[in-house]
Amino acid sequence: MAYDVDNIFAKILRGEAPAFKVYEDEFSLAFMDVMPQVPGHTLVIPKDPTEDVFSADPVILGHTINPVQSVAAAVKKAFDARGIMLAQLNGAAAGQTVFHLHFHILPRSEGLEMLLHARAMADFAELEAHAQRVKSALGE
Ligand code: AMP
């Protein structure tokens, strides 16, 4: 499948769609998932127009995994999580709904159930506050 330049993450990267951004560098962008499965659900994407892990240039993958590590650490701190789950879906059969490579960062704690994937839109004021918490933790 050819990369769709009008997928929602491509629009976020071009500034055509809003996002609650927490981190950005030359190669990557991180922002809050708008339909979080748990509070603090954050996404990290490469800026490269890459559909999934199979079509990704390994160098780009390397550039992407660095912020996955640092943002995951910040999310863990900001949400006082006992653990962090990383998820990365490839292909509709695996549940991928946005065809631009991305890593999910999901803070987990015992007793905190995850909501269903990509279902309920979060309150924007809450997402803004959550983004601020992650940004503050990144700056510490
Ligand atoms: P996947 O199903 O693995 O492709 O994940 C796509 C994720 O993108 C889902 O968790 C959605 O909730 C999330 N999502 C979709 N649209 C947006 C958006 N505009 N801003 C932030 N996250 C989004």
GROMACS .gro file of C-alpha atoms and ligand atoms in nm:
model
  163
    1MET     CA    1   0.000   0.000   0.000
    2ALA     CA    2   0.137   0.344  -0.093
    3TYR     CA    3   0.185   0.593   0.191
    4ASP     CA    4  -0.124   0.816   0.220
    5VAL     CA    5   0.000   1.175   0.249
    6ASP     CA    6  -0.339   1.275   0.389
    7ASN     CA    7  -0.335   1.044   0.690
    8ILE     CA    8  -0.403   1.230   1.016
    9PHE     CA    9  -0.043   1.210   1.143
   10ALA     CA   10   0.089   1.351   0.815
   11LYS     CA   11  -0.157   1.639   0.865
   12ILE     CA   12  -0.034   1.691   1.222
   13LEU     CA   13   0.325   1.697   1.093
   14ARG     CA   14   0.232   1.961   0.832
   15GLY     CA   15   0.049   2.166   1.096
   16GLU     CA   16  -0.286   2.108   0.922
   17ALA     CA   17  -0.436   1.926   1.222
   18PRO     CA   18  -0.393   2.009   1.592
   19ALA     CA   19  -0.205   1.796   1.840
   20PHE     CA   20  -0.113   1.814   2.208
   21LYS     CA   21   0.260   1.797   2.145
   22VAL     CA   22   0.505   1.696   2.417
   23TYR     CA   23   0.834   1.661   2.230
   24GLU     CA   24   0.981   1.741   1.890
   25ASP     CA   25   1.323   1.708   1.730
   26GLU     CA   26   1.461   1.697   1.375
   27PHE     CA   27   1.337   1.343   1.318
   28SER     CA   28   1.045   1.279   1.551
   29LEU     CA   29   0.732   1.418   1.712
   30ALA     CA   30   0.550   1.302   2.025
   31PHE     CA   31   0.195   1.399   2.120
   32MET     CA   32  -0.098   1.282   2.330
   33ASP     CA   33  -0.325   1.016   2.182
   34VAL     CA   34  -0.662   1.188   2.134
   35MET     CA   35  -0.850   0.865   2.222
   36PRO     CA   36  -0.636   0.748   2.515
   37GLN     CA   37  -0.662   0.393   2.640
   38VAL     CA   38  -0.523   0.511   2.973
   39PRO     CA   39  -0.449   0.863   3.104
   40GLY     CA   40  -0.110   0.965   2.965
   41HIS     CA   41  -0.132   0.758   2.645
   42THR     CA   42   0.130   0.920   2.423
   43LEU     CA   43   0.241   0.856   2.064
   44VAL     CA   44   0.586   0.895   1.909
   45ILE     CA   45   0.613   0.918   1.531
   46PRO     CA   46   0.896   0.970   1.283
   47LYS     CA   47   0.869   1.277   1.062
   48ASP     CA   48   0.962   1.055   0.770
   49PRO     CA   49   0.657   0.947   0.564
   50THR     CA   50   0.673   0.585   0.676
   51GLU     CA   51   0.372   0.358   0.692
   52ASP     CA   52   0.490   0.083   0.925
   53VAL     CA   53   0.791  -0.097   1.072
   54PHE     CA   54   0.847  -0.298   0.753
   55SER     CA   55   0.874   0.002   0.523
   56ALA     CA   56   1.083   0.202   0.772
   57ASP     CA   57   1.444   0.289   0.699
   58PRO     CA   58   1.639   0.131   0.991
   59VAL     CA   59   1.817   0.462   1.046
   60ILE     CA   60   1.480   0.636   1.085
   61LEU     CA   61   1.370   0.359   1.322
   62GLY     CA   62   1.680   0.428   1.529
   63HIS     CA   63   1.605   0.799   1.538
   64THR     CA   64   1.247   0.723   1.648
   65ILE     CA   65   1.333   0.483   1.929
   66ASN     CA   66   1.545   0.744   2.110
   67PRO     CA   67   1.246   0.970   2.190
   68VAL     CA   68   1.035   0.659   2.260
   69GLN     CA   69   1.277   0.587   2.545
   70SER     CA   70   1.296   0.942   2.680
   71VAL     CA   71   0.925   1.022   2.641
   72ALA     CA   72   0.832   0.687   2.798
   73ALA     CA   73   1.049   0.775   3.099
   74ALA     CA   74   0.878   1.115   3.124
   75VAL     CA   75   0.529   0.961   3.094
   76LYS     CA   76   0.618   0.708   3.364
   77LYS     CA   77   0.724   0.989   3.595
   78ALA     CA   78   0.440   1.228   3.506
   79PHE     CA   79   0.171   0.964   3.565
   80ASP     CA   80   0.346   0.791   3.853
   81ALA     CA   81   0.307   0.464   3.662
   82ARG     CA   82   0.434   0.133   3.792
   83GLY     CA   83   0.506   0.019   3.438
   84ILE     CA   84   0.504   0.133   3.078
   85MET     CA   85   0.362  -0.065   2.791
   86LEU     CA   86   0.494   0.007   2.442
   87ALA     CA   87   0.275  -0.097   2.148
   88GLN     CA   88   0.334  -0.067   1.777
   89LEU     CA   89   0.078  -0.206   1.531
   90ASN     CA   90   0.150  -0.301   1.170
   91GLY     CA   91  -0.135  -0.357   0.926
   92ALA     CA   92  -0.512  -0.344   0.965
   93ALA     CA   93  -0.512  -0.709   1.071
   94ALA     CA   94  -0.298  -0.611   1.370
   95GLY     CA   95  -0.533  -0.323   1.454
   96GLN     CA   96  -0.339  -0.040   1.289
   97THR     CA   97  -0.579   0.244   1.211
   98VAL     CA   98  -0.340   0.526   1.119
   99PHE     CA   99  -0.096   0.427   0.848
  100HIS     CA  100   0.199   0.636   0.959
  101LEU     CA  101   0.447   0.450   1.180
  102HIS     CA  102   0.392   0.520   1.550
  103PHE     CA  103   0.478   0.387   1.892
  104HIS     CA  104   0.216   0.390   2.168
  105ILE     CA  105   0.340   0.469   2.520
  106LEU     CA  106   0.089   0.348   2.778
  107PRO     CA  107   0.139   0.403   3.152
  108ARG     CA  108   0.019   0.096   3.343
  109SER     CA  109  -0.049   0.029   3.707
  110GLU     CA  110  -0.214  -0.264   3.881
  111GLY     CA  111  -0.592  -0.222   3.882
  112LEU     CA  112  -0.596   0.044   3.607
  113GLU     CA  113  -0.774  -0.118   3.313
  114MET     CA  114  -0.706  -0.005   2.957
  115LEU     CA  115  -0.999   0.128   2.753
  116LEU     CA  116  -1.065  -0.010   2.405
  117HIS     CA  117  -0.829   0.102   2.131
  118ALA     CA  118  -0.914   0.424   1.937
  119ARG     CA  119  -1.275   0.454   2.059
  120ALA     CA  120  -1.354   0.746   2.291
  121MET     CA  121  -1.230   1.102   2.234
  122ALA     CA  122  -1.077   1.258   2.547
  123ASP     CA  123  -1.159   1.597   2.691
  124PHE     CA  124  -0.921   1.845   2.524
  125ALA     CA  125  -0.856   2.045   2.843
  126GLU     CA  126  -0.753   1.720   3.011
  127LEU     CA  127  -0.523   1.628   2.720
  128GLU     CA  128  -0.365   1.972   2.738
  129ALA     CA  129  -0.303   1.926   3.111
  130HIS     CA  130  -0.159   1.578   3.051
  131ALA     CA  131   0.071   1.710   2.777
  132GLN     CA  132   0.193   1.975   3.019
  133ARG     CA  133   0.271   1.709   3.280
  134VAL     CA  134   0.478   1.510   3.028
  135LYS     CA  135   0.660   1.821   2.908
  136SER     CA  136   0.744   1.917   3.266
  137ALA     CA  137   0.876   1.565   3.336
  138LEU     CA  138   1.086   1.581   3.018
  139GLY     CA  139   1.239   1.905   3.136
  140GLU     CA  140   1.341   1.765   3.477
  141AMP     P1  141  -0.314   0.251   1.563
  141AMP     O1  142  -0.454   0.200   1.571
  141AMP     O2  143  -0.209   0.169   1.626
  141AMP     O3  144  -0.287   0.287   1.419
  141AMP     O4  145  -0.313   0.384   1.648
  141AMP     C1  146  -0.360   0.505   1.604
  141AMP     C2  147  -0.382   0.588   1.726
  141AMP     O5  148  -0.395   0.721   1.684
  141AMP     C3  149  -0.508   0.551   1.804
  141AMP     O6  150  -0.471   0.520   1.938
  141AMP     C4  151  -0.592   0.678   1.796
  141AMP     O7  152  -0.662   0.702   1.914
  141AMP     C5  153  -0.489   0.783   1.766
  141AMP     N1  154  -0.534   0.902   1.695
  141AMP     C6  155  -0.616   0.908   1.589
  141AMP     N2  156  -0.631   1.036   1.549
  141AMP     C7  157  -0.555   1.111   1.631
  141AMP     C8  158  -0.528   1.251   1.641
  141AMP     N3  159  -0.582   1.340   1.560
  141AMP     N4  160  -0.443   1.293   1.739
  141AMP     C9  161  -0.388   1.204   1.825
  141AMP     N5  162  -0.410   1.072   1.820
  141AMP    C10  163  -0.492   1.025   1.725
   0.00000   0.00000   0.00000
